[in-house]
Short mmCIF file of C-alpha atoms in Angstrom, two decimals:
data_model
loop_
_atom_site.label_atom_id
_atom_site.label_comp_id
_atom_site.label_asym_id
_atom_site.label_seq_id
_atom_site.Cartn_x
_atom_site.Cartn_y
_atom_site.Cartn_z
CA MET A 16 -51.68 -163.08 123.07
CA MET A 17 -51.77 -161.01 126.31
CA TYR A 18 -48.09 -159.84 125.74
CA GLY A 19 -48.57 -159.50 122.16
CA LEU A 20 -51.25 -157.03 122.48
CA CYS A 21 -50.00 -155.09 125.70
CA GLY A 22 -48.20 -151.67 125.51
CA ASP A 23 -45.21 -153.04 126.98
CA ASN A 24 -44.45 -155.19 124.07
CA PRO A 25 -41.77 -152.87 121.91
CA HIS A 26 -43.51 -154.21 118.66
CA SER A 27 -46.87 -152.64 119.66
CA ASP A 28 -45.50 -148.84 119.11
CA PRO A 29 -47.13 -148.26 116.69
CA PRO A 30 -49.97 -150.69 117.41
CA VAL A 31 -49.65 -154.01 115.65
CA GLU A 32 -51.72 -154.83 112.63
CA PRO A 33 -53.90 -157.59 112.87
CA PHE A 34 -53.65 -159.20 109.29
CA VAL A 35 -52.62 -162.66 109.33
CA PRO A 36 -50.17 -163.45 106.14
CA PRO A 37 -51.43 -166.83 104.37
CA GLY A 38 -50.37 -169.88 105.63
CA ASN A 39 -50.10 -168.14 109.32
CA GLY A 40 -52.45 -168.38 112.25
CA PHE A 41 -53.17 -165.28 114.72
CA LEU A 42 -50.85 -166.25 117.26
CA ASP A 43 -47.84 -166.29 114.61
CA LEU A 44 -47.93 -162.42 115.07
CA PHE A 45 -46.69 -162.60 118.40
CA GLU A 46 -43.55 -163.54 120.27
CA ASP A 47 -43.38 -165.03 123.83
CA PRO A 48 -41.57 -162.30 126.19
CA GLU A 49 -38.38 -163.28 128.14
CA GLU A 50 -40.25 -161.81 131.13
CA LEU A 51 -43.89 -161.16 131.56
CA PRO A 52 -44.89 -157.36 132.34
CA SER A 53 -45.35 -156.40 136.00
CA TRP A 54 -49.21 -156.24 135.45
CA LEU A 55 -49.40 -160.13 134.35
CA ALA A 56 -48.35 -162.84 136.71
CA GLU A 57 -47.73 -166.64 135.74
CA ALA A 58 -50.77 -167.24 137.87
CA ASP A 59 -53.15 -165.10 135.45
CA ILE A 60 -51.70 -167.25 132.60
CA ASP A 61 -52.33 -170.33 134.41
CA THR A 62 -56.05 -169.49 135.07
CA LEU A 63 -56.62 -168.08 131.73
CA ALA A 64 -55.38 -171.51 130.06
CA THR A 65 -57.33 -173.38 132.50
CA GLU A 66 -60.63 -171.76 131.97
CA PHE A 67 -59.80 -171.74 128.10
CA THR A 68 -59.10 -175.60 127.97
CA GLU A 69 -62.26 -176.09 129.95
CA ALA A 70 -64.67 -173.81 128.10
CA GLY A 71 -62.95 -173.61 124.96
CA PHE A 72 -62.27 -170.65 122.95
CA THR A 73 -65.37 -170.56 120.86
CA SER A 74 -67.23 -168.09 123.09
CA ALA A 75 -64.50 -165.48 122.74
CA LEU A 76 -64.38 -165.63 119.15
CA ASN A 77 -68.10 -165.39 118.66
CA TRP A 78 -68.28 -161.87 118.81
CA TYR A 79 -66.15 -161.28 115.73
CA ARG A 80 -67.97 -164.35 114.04
CA ASN A 81 -71.34 -162.42 114.54
CA PHE A 82 -70.27 -159.14 113.07
CA ASP A 83 -72.43 -159.07 109.64
CA CYS A 84 -75.51 -160.40 111.94
CA ASN A 85 -74.66 -157.36 114.29
CA TRP A 86 -74.92 -154.75 111.51
CA GLN A 87 -78.01 -156.15 110.07
CA LEU A 88 -79.57 -156.33 113.68
CA THR A 89 -78.72 -152.66 114.33
CA ALA A 90 -79.52 -151.48 110.72
CA PRO A 91 -82.69 -149.77 112.01
CA TRP A 92 -80.80 -147.35 114.17
CA GLU A 93 -78.14 -146.31 111.71
CA GLY A 94 -77.66 -142.57 112.10
CA ALA A 95 -79.26 -142.90 115.59
CA GLN A 96 -77.37 -140.75 118.48
CA TYR A 97 -75.99 -142.39 121.70
CA ARG A 98 -77.20 -140.12 124.45
CA MET A 99 -76.14 -142.03 127.49
CA PRO A 100 -73.23 -140.55 129.13
CA GLY A 101 -70.23 -142.32 128.70
CA ARG A 102 -66.47 -142.27 128.04
CA TYR A 103 -64.03 -143.94 125.39
CA VAL A 104 -61.04 -144.99 127.07
CA THR A 105 -58.21 -146.66 125.31
CA GLY A 106 -54.29 -147.13 124.98
CA ASP A 107 -52.38 -145.27 122.22
CA ARG A 108 -50.35 -148.90 121.81
CA ASP A 109 -54.18 -150.74 121.18
CA LEU A 110 -54.23 -152.46 117.88
CA VAL A 111 -57.98 -151.07 117.60
CA TYR A 112 -56.55 -147.48 118.26
CA GLY A 113 -54.55 -148.21 115.29
CA PHE A 114 -57.31 -149.19 112.68
CA PRO A 115 -57.45 -147.21 109.67
CA GLY A 116 -59.64 -144.19 110.57
CA MET A 117 -59.80 -144.11 114.06
CA ASP A 118 -57.81 -141.11 114.01
CA GLN A 119 -60.93 -139.30 112.72
CA LEU A 120 -63.42 -141.29 114.34
CA ILE A 121 -62.18 -140.74 118.28
CA PRO A 122 -61.92 -137.13 118.08
CA ALA A 123 -65.41 -137.14 116.51
CA LEU A 124 -67.28 -139.02 118.98
CA PRO A 125 -68.22 -136.06 121.24
CA THR A 126 -70.03 -134.76 117.78
CA LEU A 127 -71.62 -138.26 116.73
CA HIS A 128 -72.71 -139.03 120.19
CA PRO A 129 -73.43 -136.01 122.31
CA GLY A 130 -73.19 -137.84 125.50
CA ILE A 131 -69.64 -139.04 125.04
CA GLY A 132 -67.27 -136.54 126.01
CA PRO A 133 -63.55 -136.49 124.80
CA ALA A 134 -61.68 -139.61 124.28
CA HIS A 135 -59.39 -140.95 127.17
CA ILE A 136 -56.20 -141.97 125.41
CA LEU A 137 -53.43 -143.70 127.85
CA PRO A 138 -49.87 -143.10 126.47
CA GLY A 139 -47.96 -146.53 126.45
CA CYS A 140 -50.86 -148.45 127.05
CA GLY A 141 -51.93 -151.65 124.60
CA HIS A 142 -55.09 -153.43 124.29
CA TRP A 143 -55.64 -154.67 128.19
CA ILE A 144 -56.16 -151.17 129.59
CA ALA A 145 -57.98 -152.65 132.96
CA GLU A 146 -55.01 -154.78 133.45
CA GLU A 147 -52.04 -152.52 132.43
CA TYR A 148 -53.39 -149.46 133.78
CA SER A 149 -55.46 -150.37 136.49
CA ASP A 150 -54.77 -147.28 138.45
CA GLN A 151 -55.31 -144.76 135.75
CA VAL A 152 -58.59 -146.49 134.34
CA ASN A 153 -59.90 -146.64 137.70
CA ALA A 154 -59.14 -142.59 138.41
CA THR A 155 -60.85 -142.01 134.88
CA LEU A 156 -63.86 -143.82 135.74
CA LEU A 157 -64.39 -142.22 139.11
CA GLU A 158 -63.67 -138.78 137.49
CA PHE A 159 -66.40 -139.57 134.95
CA LEU A 160 -68.87 -141.07 137.69
CA GLY A 161 -68.38 -137.93 139.73
CA SER A 162 -68.86 -135.45 136.77
CA LEU A 163 -72.65 -137.07 136.60
CA ASN A 164 -73.74 -135.52 139.80
CA SER A 165 -72.83 -131.92 138.53
#
């Protein structure tokens, strides 16, 4: 899954659609790479496997299981504008970036939420932006933080 959702995967251009055909599982959407990308080491995979073996994967899935409840809990703030300074950073090969409507939502973010500046889209980057493009993400964050003093 780490490779399947990354920008180095040739199948992520355009981003993969996260629709699972009947009779398959989510992991069936991805193929194992012949070699890991430069940002991902075997030790990383071992650490993740150990952590998920010990703790399970339930907490990682609970975010998605709770979507309906999140909508209900945040309903009183529908239409409220987020005014805290922020930036939206994503990769152009991230599956979320490819969701229907994102091509309209992302450019509208500064209008919908005045504290959010223009989105920063990392070309060739997939879902794991901090791992895949750590230098660019850090530079983007430092630039944003530096702009708060002006």
